[in-house]
Short mmCIF file of N, CA, C and O in Angstrom, two decimals:
data_model
loop_
_atom_site.label_atom_id
_atom_site.label_comp_id
_atom_site.label_asym_id
_atom_site.label_seq_id
_atom_site.Cartn_x
_atom_site.Cartn_y
_atom_site.Cartn_z
N MET Q 1 0.86 -1.21 0.00
CA MET Q 1 -0.03 0.06 -0.05
C MET Q 1 0.88 1.19 -0.07
O MET Q 1 1.79 1.37 0.79
N THR Q 2 0.64 2.17 -0.88
CA THR Q 2 1.43 3.42 -0.99
C THR Q 2 0.49 4.61 -0.80
O THR Q 2 -0.76 4.50 -1.06
N ASP Q 3 0.94 5.79 -0.42
CA ASP Q 3 0.17 6.93 -0.36
C ASP Q 3 0.77 7.93 -1.37
O ASP Q 3 1.74 7.65 -2.12
N SER Q 4 0.16 9.11 -1.52
CA SER Q 4 0.61 10.05 -2.42
C SER Q 4 1.95 10.62 -2.24
O SER Q 4 2.62 11.15 -3.10
N PHE Q 5 2.46 10.45 -0.95
CA PHE Q 5 3.84 10.95 -0.69
C PHE Q 5 4.87 9.80 -0.91
O PHE Q 5 6.06 10.12 -0.89
N GLY Q 6 4.50 8.58 -1.23
CA GLY Q 6 5.41 7.48 -1.52
C GLY Q 6 5.97 6.85 -0.17
O GLY Q 6 6.97 6.13 -0.26
N PHE Q 7 5.45 7.28 1.02
CA PHE Q 7 6.03 6.71 2.24
C PHE Q 7 5.69 5.29 2.38
O PHE Q 7 6.28 4.63 3.33
N GLY Q 8 4.77 4.73 1.76
CA GLY Q 8 4.38 3.36 1.88
C GLY Q 8 5.35 2.45 1.17
O GLY Q 8 5.35 1.21 1.37
N GLN Q 9 6.25 2.97 0.43
CA GLN Q 9 7.29 2.12 -0.31
C GLN Q 9 8.60 2.13 0.50
O GLN Q 9 8.85 2.91 1.31
N ARG Q 10 9.35 1.08 0.22
CA ARG Q 10 10.65 0.90 0.80
C ARG Q 10 11.59 2.05 0.35
O ARG Q 10 11.47 2.50 -0.72
N PHE Q 11 12.58 2.40 1.23
CA PHE Q 11 13.54 3.40 0.86
C PHE Q 11 14.42 2.69 -0.22
O PHE Q 11 14.70 1.51 -0.13
N THR Q 12 14.84 3.41 -1.23
CA THR Q 12 15.76 2.89 -2.20
C THR Q 12 17.23 2.75 -1.57
O THR Q 12 17.43 3.33 -0.53
N ALA Q 13 18.08 2.06 -2.18
CA ALA Q 13 19.43 1.94 -1.75
C ALA Q 13 20.12 3.24 -1.68
O ALA Q 13 20.83 3.50 -0.72
N GLU Q 14 19.85 4.09 -2.67
CA GLU Q 14 20.48 5.45 -2.65
C GLU Q 14 19.94 6.25 -1.48
O GLU Q 14 20.74 7.03 -0.83
N GLU Q 15 18.61 6.19 -1.20
CA GLU Q 15 18.08 6.95 -0.07
C GLU Q 15 18.63 6.41 1.20
O GLU Q 15 18.98 7.26 2.12
N MET Q 16 18.77 5.15 1.32
CA MET Q 16 19.35 4.58 2.63
C MET Q 16 20.82 5.02 2.75
O MET Q 16 21.19 5.43 3.84
N ALA Q 17 21.57 5.07 1.69
CA ALA Q 17 22.97 5.51 1.73
C ALA Q 17 23.05 6.96 2.16
O ALA Q 17 23.83 7.37 2.93
N ALA Q 18 22.16 7.77 1.63
CA ALA Q 18 22.14 9.22 1.90
C ALA Q 18 21.83 9.43 3.43
O ALA Q 18 22.42 10.28 4.06
N ILE Q 19 20.82 8.73 3.86
CA ILE Q 19 20.46 8.81 5.32
C ILE Q 19 21.58 8.38 6.23
O ILE Q 19 21.82 9.08 7.13
N ARG Q 20 22.20 7.27 5.84
CA ARG Q 20 23.35 6.74 6.70
C ARG Q 20 24.40 7.71 6.65
O ARG Q 20 25.11 8.02 7.69
N LYS Q 21 24.72 8.30 5.50
CA LYS Q 21 25.86 9.23 5.40
C LYS Q 21 25.56 10.45 6.30
O LYS Q 21 26.50 10.92 6.97
N SER Q 22 24.38 11.02 6.18
CA SER Q 22 24.05 12.20 6.92
C SER Q 22 24.05 12.02 8.45
O SER Q 22 24.22 12.95 9.18
N LEU Q 23 23.81 10.78 8.91
CA LEU Q 23 23.67 10.48 10.31
C LEU Q 23 24.78 9.66 10.85
O LEU Q 23 24.73 9.17 12.00
N ARG Q 24 25.88 9.55 10.12
CA ARG Q 24 27.02 8.72 10.49
C ARG Q 24 27.49 9.11 11.87
O ARG Q 24 27.77 8.35 12.76
N ASP Q 25 27.58 10.40 12.11
CA ASP Q 25 28.07 10.94 13.44
C ASP Q 25 26.90 11.47 14.13
O ASP Q 25 26.52 12.64 13.99
N GLU Q 26 26.22 10.57 14.80
CA GLU Q 26 24.92 10.98 15.49
C GLU Q 26 25.09 12.18 16.44
O GLU Q 26 24.23 13.04 16.47
N ALA Q 27 26.16 12.24 17.19
CA ALA Q 27 26.34 13.33 18.20
C ALA Q 27 26.49 14.62 17.39
O ALA Q 27 25.85 15.64 17.68
N ARG Q 28 27.25 14.61 16.37
CA ARG Q 28 27.45 15.87 15.59
C ARG Q 28 26.07 16.29 14.95
O ARG Q 28 25.72 17.42 14.89
N PHE Q 29 25.40 15.31 14.30
CA PHE Q 29 24.12 15.64 13.82
C PHE Q 29 23.14 16.26 14.77
O PHE Q 29 22.55 17.27 14.53
N GLY Q 30 23.09 15.67 16.02
CA GLY Q 30 22.28 16.28 17.00
C GLY Q 30 22.63 17.70 17.44
O GLY Q 30 21.73 18.56 17.53
N SER Q 31 23.90 17.96 17.51
CA SER Q 31 24.38 19.27 17.88
C SER Q 31 24.04 20.21 16.77
O SER Q 31 23.74 21.37 16.98
N GLU Q 32 24.27 19.80 15.55
CA GLU Q 32 23.91 20.69 14.45
C GLU Q 32 22.46 21.02 14.30
O GLU Q 32 22.05 22.15 14.07
N PHE Q 33 21.64 20.01 14.56
CA PHE Q 33 20.23 20.16 14.56
C PHE Q 33 19.69 21.18 15.64
O PHE Q 33 19.09 22.13 15.35
N ILE Q 34 20.16 20.94 16.86
CA ILE Q 34 19.79 21.81 17.96
C ILE Q 34 20.42 23.26 17.76
O ILE Q 34 19.68 24.21 17.95
N GLY Q 35 21.62 23.24 17.29
CA GLY Q 35 22.18 24.58 17.10
C GLY Q 35 21.51 25.42 15.98
O GLY Q 35 21.18 26.58 16.18
N ARG Q 36 21.12 24.72 14.91
CA ARG Q 36 20.39 25.38 13.83
C ARG Q 36 18.96 25.77 14.36
O ARG Q 36 18.55 26.91 14.05
N LEU Q 37 18.28 24.90 15.05
CA LEU Q 37 16.96 25.33 15.59
C LEU Q 37 17.05 26.47 16.56
O LEU Q 37 16.17 27.36 16.55
N LYS Q 38 18.09 26.50 17.34
CA LYS Q 38 18.27 27.72 18.30
C LYS Q 38 18.28 29.00 17.45
O LYS Q 38 17.75 30.01 17.98
N ARG Q 39 19.00 28.98 16.42
CA ARG Q 39 19.23 30.14 15.58
C ARG Q 39 17.94 30.60 14.93
O ARG Q 39 17.75 31.81 14.65
N VAL Q 40 17.03 29.70 14.60
CA VAL Q 40 15.81 30.08 13.84
C VAL Q 40 14.51 29.84 14.54
O VAL Q 40 13.53 30.18 14.00
N ALA Q 41 14.60 29.27 15.70
CA ALA Q 41 13.29 28.82 16.37
C ALA Q 41 12.20 29.86 16.50
O ALA Q 41 11.00 29.74 16.37
N LYS Q 42 12.72 31.15 16.67
CA LYS Q 42 11.71 32.28 16.91
C LYS Q 42 11.07 32.69 15.57
O LYS Q 42 10.10 33.40 15.57
N ARG Q 43 11.75 32.36 14.46
CA ARG Q 43 11.28 32.80 13.07
C ARG Q 43 10.44 31.72 12.47
O ARG Q 43 9.84 32.08 11.42
N ILE Q 44 10.38 30.53 12.92
CA ILE Q 44 9.62 29.50 12.18
C ILE Q 44 8.44 28.97 13.13
O ILE Q 44 8.62 28.67 14.28
N PRO Q 45 7.29 28.82 12.52
CA PRO Q 45 6.15 28.37 13.32
C PRO Q 45 6.17 26.90 13.55
O PRO Q 45 5.40 26.42 14.33
N PHE Q 46 6.98 26.14 12.89
CA PHE Q 46 7.03 24.62 13.02
C PHE Q 46 8.14 24.20 13.94
O PHE Q 46 8.47 23.01 13.97
N ALA Q 47 8.72 24.97 14.80
CA ALA Q 47 9.80 24.63 15.60
C ALA Q 47 9.46 23.49 16.62
O ALA Q 47 10.16 22.60 16.87
N GLU Q 48 8.22 23.65 17.16
CA GLU Q 48 7.73 22.51 18.04
C GLU Q 48 7.61 21.25 17.37
O GLU Q 48 7.95 20.24 17.92
N ASP Q 49 7.07 21.24 16.11
CA ASP Q 49 7.06 20.00 15.35
C ASP Q 49 8.44 19.37 15.10
O ASP Q 49 8.64 18.23 15.16
N LEU Q 50 9.46 20.24 14.81
CA LEU Q 50 10.79 19.73 14.59
C LEU Q 50 11.29 19.06 15.91
O LEU Q 50 11.81 17.98 15.84
N LEU Q 51 11.07 19.77 17.02
CA LEU Q 51 11.51 19.14 18.23
C LEU Q 51 10.72 17.94 18.63
O LEU Q 51 11.40 16.94 19.12
N ALA Q 52 9.47 17.81 18.38
CA ALA Q 52 8.72 16.66 18.57
C ALA Q 52 9.28 15.44 17.71
O ALA Q 52 9.35 14.32 18.25
N ALA Q 53 9.59 15.76 16.56
CA ALA Q 53 10.18 14.81 15.68
C ALA Q 53 11.52 14.33 16.16
O ALA Q 53 11.87 13.12 16.25
N TRP Q 54 12.34 15.21 16.62
CA TRP Q 54 13.65 14.89 17.26
C TRP Q 54 13.49 13.98 18.52
O TRP Q 54 14.13 12.95 18.65
N VAL Q 55 12.54 14.36 19.43
CA VAL Q 55 12.31 13.60 20.59
C VAL Q 55 11.78 12.22 20.23
O VAL Q 55 12.24 11.26 20.85
N CYS Q 56 10.98 12.11 19.20
CA CYS Q 56 10.47 10.80 18.76
C CYS Q 56 11.69 9.90 18.31
O CYS Q 56 11.65 8.74 18.57
N THR Q 57 12.66 10.47 17.48
CA THR Q 57 13.73 9.68 17.12
C THR Q 57 14.68 9.25 18.20
O THR Q 57 15.30 8.18 18.10
N ARG Q 58 14.59 9.92 19.32
CA ARG Q 58 15.51 9.58 20.46
C ARG Q 58 14.81 8.48 21.40
O ARG Q 58 15.45 7.93 22.31
N ASP Q 59 13.54 8.24 21.21
CA ASP Q 59 12.74 7.28 21.96
C ASP Q 59 13.09 5.89 21.46
O ASP Q 59 12.87 5.51 20.32
N PRO Q 60 13.66 5.04 22.40
CA PRO Q 60 13.96 3.58 21.95
C PRO Q 60 12.76 2.82 21.58
O PRO Q 60 12.92 1.83 20.80
N SER Q 61 11.52 3.23 21.86
CA SER Q 61 10.40 2.41 21.43
C SER Q 61 9.88 2.80 20.08
O SER Q 61 9.03 2.18 19.54
N THR Q 62 10.51 3.84 19.47
CA THR Q 62 10.07 4.29 18.12
C THR Q 62 10.57 3.25 17.12
O THR Q 62 11.71 2.94 17.13
N PRO Q 63 9.70 2.72 16.20
CA PRO Q 63 10.14 1.83 15.16
C PRO Q 63 11.20 2.52 14.34
O PRO Q 63 11.17 3.62 14.08
N ARG Q 64 12.03 1.62 13.85
CA ARG Q 64 13.20 2.04 13.13
C ARG Q 64 12.76 2.78 11.83
O ARG Q 64 13.44 3.77 11.45
N ARG Q 65 11.78 2.33 11.10
CA ARG Q 65 11.37 3.03 9.88
C ARG Q 65 10.85 4.48 10.21
O ARG Q 65 11.09 5.38 9.45
N VAL Q 66 10.14 4.63 11.29
CA VAL Q 66 9.74 5.96 11.75
C VAL Q 66 10.91 6.81 12.01
O VAL Q 66 10.97 7.98 11.58
N LYS Q 67 11.89 6.28 12.73
CA LYS Q 67 13.12 7.05 13.07
C LYS Q 67 13.70 7.49 11.76
O LYS Q 67 14.21 8.67 11.58
N LEU Q 68 13.96 6.56 10.80
CA LEU Q 68 14.67 6.89 9.55
C LEU Q 68 13.92 8.03 8.76
O LEU Q 68 14.44 8.91 8.21
N THR Q 69 12.55 7.95 8.70
CA THR Q 69 11.73 8.95 8.03
C THR Q 69 11.88 10.25 8.67
O THR Q 69 12.20 11.27 8.01
N LEU Q 70 11.86 10.29 10.00
CA LEU Q 70 11.98 11.57 10.65
C LEU Q 70 13.45 12.07 10.60
O LEU Q 70 13.62 13.32 10.34
N LEU Q 71 14.37 11.25 10.74
CA LEU Q 71 15.76 11.75 10.66
C LEU Q 71 16.09 12.26 9.24
O LEU Q 71 16.85 13.21 9.07
N ALA Q 72 15.46 11.68 8.16
CA ALA Q 72 15.72 12.10 6.82
C ALA Q 72 15.10 13.58 6.73
O ALA Q 72 15.79 14.45 6.14
N ALA Q 73 13.93 13.77 7.28
CA ALA Q 73 13.26 15.10 7.22
C ALA Q 73 14.18 16.11 8.03
O ALA Q 73 14.36 17.29 7.65
N LEU Q 74 14.65 15.73 9.20
CA LEU Q 74 15.41 16.63 10.07
C LEU Q 74 16.77 16.86 9.44
O LEU Q 74 17.29 17.97 9.47
N GLY Q 75 17.27 15.88 8.78
CA GLY Q 75 18.51 16.15 7.96
C GLY Q 75 18.40 17.13 6.84
O GLY Q 75 19.24 17.99 6.67
N TYR Q 76 17.22 17.10 6.22
CA TYR Q 76 16.97 18.21 5.20
C TYR Q 76 16.95 19.49 5.82
O TYR Q 76 17.48 20.56 5.30
N PHE Q 77 16.52 19.68 7.13
CA PHE Q 77 16.30 20.94 7.75
C PHE Q 77 17.75 21.46 8.05
O PHE Q 77 18.08 22.59 7.98
N VAL Q 78 18.66 20.48 8.48
CA VAL Q 78 20.07 20.84 8.87
C VAL Q 78 20.93 21.19 7.65
O VAL Q 78 21.84 21.95 7.73
N LEU Q 79 20.68 20.40 6.55
CA LEU Q 79 21.62 20.55 5.38
C LEU Q 79 21.69 22.04 4.94
O LEU Q 79 20.65 22.68 4.80
N PRO Q 80 22.80 22.52 4.54
CA PRO Q 80 22.91 23.83 4.06
C PRO Q 80 22.35 24.06 2.60
O PRO Q 80 21.95 25.10 2.26
N LEU Q 81 22.26 22.96 1.87
CA LEU Q 81 21.76 22.96 0.51
C LEU Q 81 20.27 22.90 0.54
O LEU Q 81 19.72 21.92 1.19
N ASP Q 82 19.53 23.78 -0.07
CA ASP Q 82 18.07 23.77 0.11
C ASP Q 82 17.49 24.15 -1.30
O ASP Q 82 18.06 24.74 -2.09
N ALA Q 83 16.27 23.72 -1.50
CA ALA Q 83 15.48 24.13 -2.63
C ALA Q 83 15.26 25.54 -2.62
O ALA Q 83 15.38 26.24 -3.65
N LEU Q 84 14.94 26.13 -1.48
CA LEU Q 84 14.77 27.47 -1.29
C LEU Q 84 15.73 27.94 -0.15
O LEU Q 84 15.59 27.46 0.97
N PRO Q 85 16.74 28.79 -0.42
CA PRO Q 85 17.63 29.24 0.65
C PRO Q 85 16.84 29.80 1.81
O PRO Q 85 15.95 30.58 1.67
N ASP Q 86 17.24 29.44 3.01
CA ASP Q 86 16.62 29.78 4.28
C ASP Q 86 16.73 31.36 4.55
O ASP Q 86 16.03 31.91 5.36
N VAL Q 87 17.70 31.94 3.88
CA VAL Q 87 17.86 33.45 4.09
C VAL Q 87 16.81 34.24 3.39
O VAL Q 87 16.75 35.47 3.66
N MET Q 88 16.05 33.63 2.52
CA MET Q 88 14.99 34.36 1.72
C MET Q 88 13.87 34.70 2.71
O MET Q 88 13.22 33.77 3.29
N PRO Q 89 13.52 35.97 2.91
CA PRO Q 89 12.49 36.39 3.70
C PRO Q 89 11.13 35.73 3.31
O PRO Q 89 10.82 35.54 2.12
N LEU Q 90 10.35 35.23 4.21
CA LEU Q 90 9.11 34.55 4.08
C LEU Q 90 9.07 33.21 3.41
O LEU Q 90 8.40 32.32 3.81
N LEU Q 91 9.90 33.08 2.37
CA LEU Q 91 9.89 31.81 1.57
C LEU Q 91 10.98 30.81 1.97
O LEU Q 91 10.83 29.61 1.70
N GLY Q 92 11.98 31.29 2.69
CA GLY Q 92 13.13 30.43 2.97
C GLY Q 92 12.93 29.05 3.64
O GLY Q 92 13.53 28.15 3.41
N PHE Q 93 11.90 29.03 4.53
CA PHE Q 93 11.67 27.83 5.31
C PHE Q 93 10.55 27.07 4.76
O PHE Q 93 10.12 26.05 5.43
N THR Q 94 9.85 27.49 3.63
CA THR Q 94 8.64 26.85 3.14
C THR Q 94 8.99 25.36 2.71
O THR Q 94 8.21 24.43 2.93
N ASP Q 95 10.12 25.19 2.05
CA ASP Q 95 10.50 23.84 1.69
C ASP Q 95 10.82 22.95 2.92
O ASP Q 95 10.40 21.76 2.89
N ASP Q 96 11.39 23.53 3.92
CA ASP Q 96 11.71 22.67 5.13
C ASP Q 96 10.35 22.31 5.79
O ASP Q 96 10.20 21.24 6.23
N ALA Q 97 9.41 23.32 5.88
CA ALA Q 97 8.07 23.02 6.44
C ALA Q 97 7.37 21.91 5.73
O ALA Q 97 6.75 21.02 6.33
N ALA Q 98 7.50 21.95 4.35
CA ALA Q 98 6.76 20.93 3.62
C ALA Q 98 7.39 19.55 3.81
O ALA Q 98 6.68 18.59 4.00
N VAL Q 99 8.66 19.47 3.92
CA VAL Q 99 9.36 18.17 4.13
C VAL Q 99 8.99 17.67 5.55
O VAL Q 99 8.56 16.51 5.74
N ILE Q 100 9.05 18.50 6.61
CA ILE Q 100 8.62 18.09 7.96
C ILE Q 100 7.21 17.74 7.99
O ILE Q 100 6.81 16.70 8.64
N ALA Q 101 6.29 18.52 7.39
CA ALA Q 101 4.77 18.17 7.36
C ALA Q 101 4.56 16.82 6.69
O ALA Q 101 3.81 16.05 7.28
N ALA Q 102 5.21 16.58 5.57
CA ALA Q 102 5.08 15.17 4.91
C ALA Q 102 5.57 14.13 5.78
O ALA Q 102 4.88 13.10 5.91
N ALA Q 103 6.65 14.25 6.41
CA ALA Q 103 7.26 13.21 7.32
C ALA Q 103 6.31 13.01 8.54
O ALA Q 103 5.99 11.92 8.90
N LEU Q 104 5.87 14.11 9.04
CA LEU Q 104 4.92 13.95 10.29
C LEU Q 104 3.68 13.31 9.87
O LEU Q 104 3.15 12.59 10.62
N ALA Q 105 3.13 13.71 8.69
CA ALA Q 105 1.89 13.03 8.26
C ALA Q 105 2.06 11.54 8.11
O ALA Q 105 1.18 10.77 8.36
N ALA Q 106 3.24 11.20 7.60
CA ALA Q 106 3.52 9.69 7.34
C ALA Q 106 3.68 8.88 8.53
O ALA Q 106 3.40 7.74 8.57
N VAL Q 107 4.07 9.54 9.67
CA VAL Q 107 4.33 8.81 10.95
C VAL Q 107 3.53 9.41 12.00
O VAL Q 107 3.94 9.21 13.24
N ALA Q 108 2.44 10.01 11.77
CA ALA Q 108 1.67 10.79 12.78
C ALA Q 108 1.38 9.96 14.06
O ALA Q 108 1.47 10.50 15.18
N GLY Q 109 0.95 8.68 13.87
CA GLY Q 109 0.65 7.87 15.00
C GLY Q 109 1.75 7.54 15.93
O GLY Q 109 1.58 7.09 17.09
N SER Q 110 2.99 7.78 15.43
CA SER Q 110 4.22 7.46 16.25
C SER Q 110 4.69 8.53 17.21
O SER Q 110 5.42 8.34 18.10
N ILE Q 111 4.23 9.73 16.96
CA ILE Q 111 4.61 10.85 17.71
C ILE Q 111 3.59 11.04 18.82
O ILE Q 111 2.39 11.31 18.56
N THR Q 112 3.95 10.78 20.04
CA THR Q 112 3.10 10.64 21.17
C THR Q 112 2.84 11.98 21.93
O THR Q 112 3.62 12.91 21.69
N PRO Q 113 1.87 12.08 22.72
CA PRO Q 113 1.71 13.30 23.58
C PRO Q 113 2.91 13.55 24.42
O PRO Q 113 3.30 14.68 24.64
N GLN Q 114 3.54 12.51 24.87
CA GLN Q 114 4.82 12.72 25.65
C GLN Q 114 5.97 13.35 24.81
O GLN Q 114 6.67 14.17 25.35
N HIS Q 115 6.07 12.84 23.60
CA HIS Q 115 7.03 13.55 22.67
C HIS Q 115 6.71 14.98 22.48
O HIS Q 115 7.63 15.85 22.64
N ARG Q 116 5.46 15.26 22.32
CA ARG Q 116 5.08 16.75 22.17
C ARG Q 116 5.31 17.57 23.40
O ARG Q 116 5.76 18.62 23.37
N ASP Q 117 5.01 17.00 24.52
CA ASP Q 117 5.18 17.67 25.88
C ASP Q 117 6.64 17.90 26.09
O ASP Q 117 7.12 19.08 26.53
N LYS Q 118 7.51 16.97 25.71
CA LYS Q 118 8.97 17.04 25.87
C LYS Q 118 9.46 18.23 24.92
O LYS Q 118 10.34 19.06 25.31
N ALA Q 119 8.85 18.25 23.75
CA ALA Q 119 9.26 19.27 22.73
C ALA Q 119 8.95 20.65 23.17
O ALA Q 119 9.75 21.61 23.11
N LYS Q 120 7.72 20.81 23.80
CA LYS Q 120 7.30 22.11 24.34
C LYS Q 120 8.33 22.53 25.45
O LYS Q 120 8.67 23.78 25.52
N GLU Q 121 8.64 21.61 26.29
CA GLU Q 121 9.56 21.95 27.39
C GLU Q 121 10.97 22.32 26.81
O GLU Q 121 11.56 23.29 27.30
N MET Q 122 11.43 21.67 25.89
CA MET Q 122 12.74 21.94 25.18
C MET Q 122 12.60 23.31 24.54
O MET Q 122 13.67 24.06 24.52
N LEU Q 123 11.54 23.56 23.92
CA LEU Q 123 11.41 24.94 23.21
C LEU Q 123 11.53 26.05 24.11
O LEU Q 123 12.16 27.09 23.77
N THR Q 124 10.99 25.95 25.35
CA THR Q 124 11.17 27.02 26.31
C THR Q 124 12.61 27.24 26.70
O THR Q 124 12.99 28.28 27.08
N ASP Q 125 13.47 26.15 26.66
CA ASP Q 125 14.83 26.30 27.01
C ASP Q 125 15.74 26.77 25.92
O ASP Q 125 16.92 27.13 26.11
N LEU Q 126 15.17 26.91 24.70
CA LEU Q 126 16.00 27.38 23.58
C LEU Q 126 16.09 28.79 23.76
O LEU Q 126 16.24 29.73 23.40
#
């Protein structure tokens, strides 16, 4: 079964290689993600969703496929190469928001109220 976003299909070998490459150094990825979010959290309306996705990936009970889907979307947020450069006023984060929204829609049942509560708590600390 597939959906219009293609999340019902398996990741291709190339997609898996790209995900693995971007996440090879998990500690560095986490610090880059949090550092980037700190710099832009006040300017983007989906900061809480980003943090909820991050918290979900850190939860040991989260299924591996959900983690990979979310980490791929979070990786797109962190990567400096973008379809729309983030420095563009108003439009810069729309591609990031679309990628995050698609990933969240694909794994919506896996992000729990506890993940969202932890994200709200973390957001106040940024």
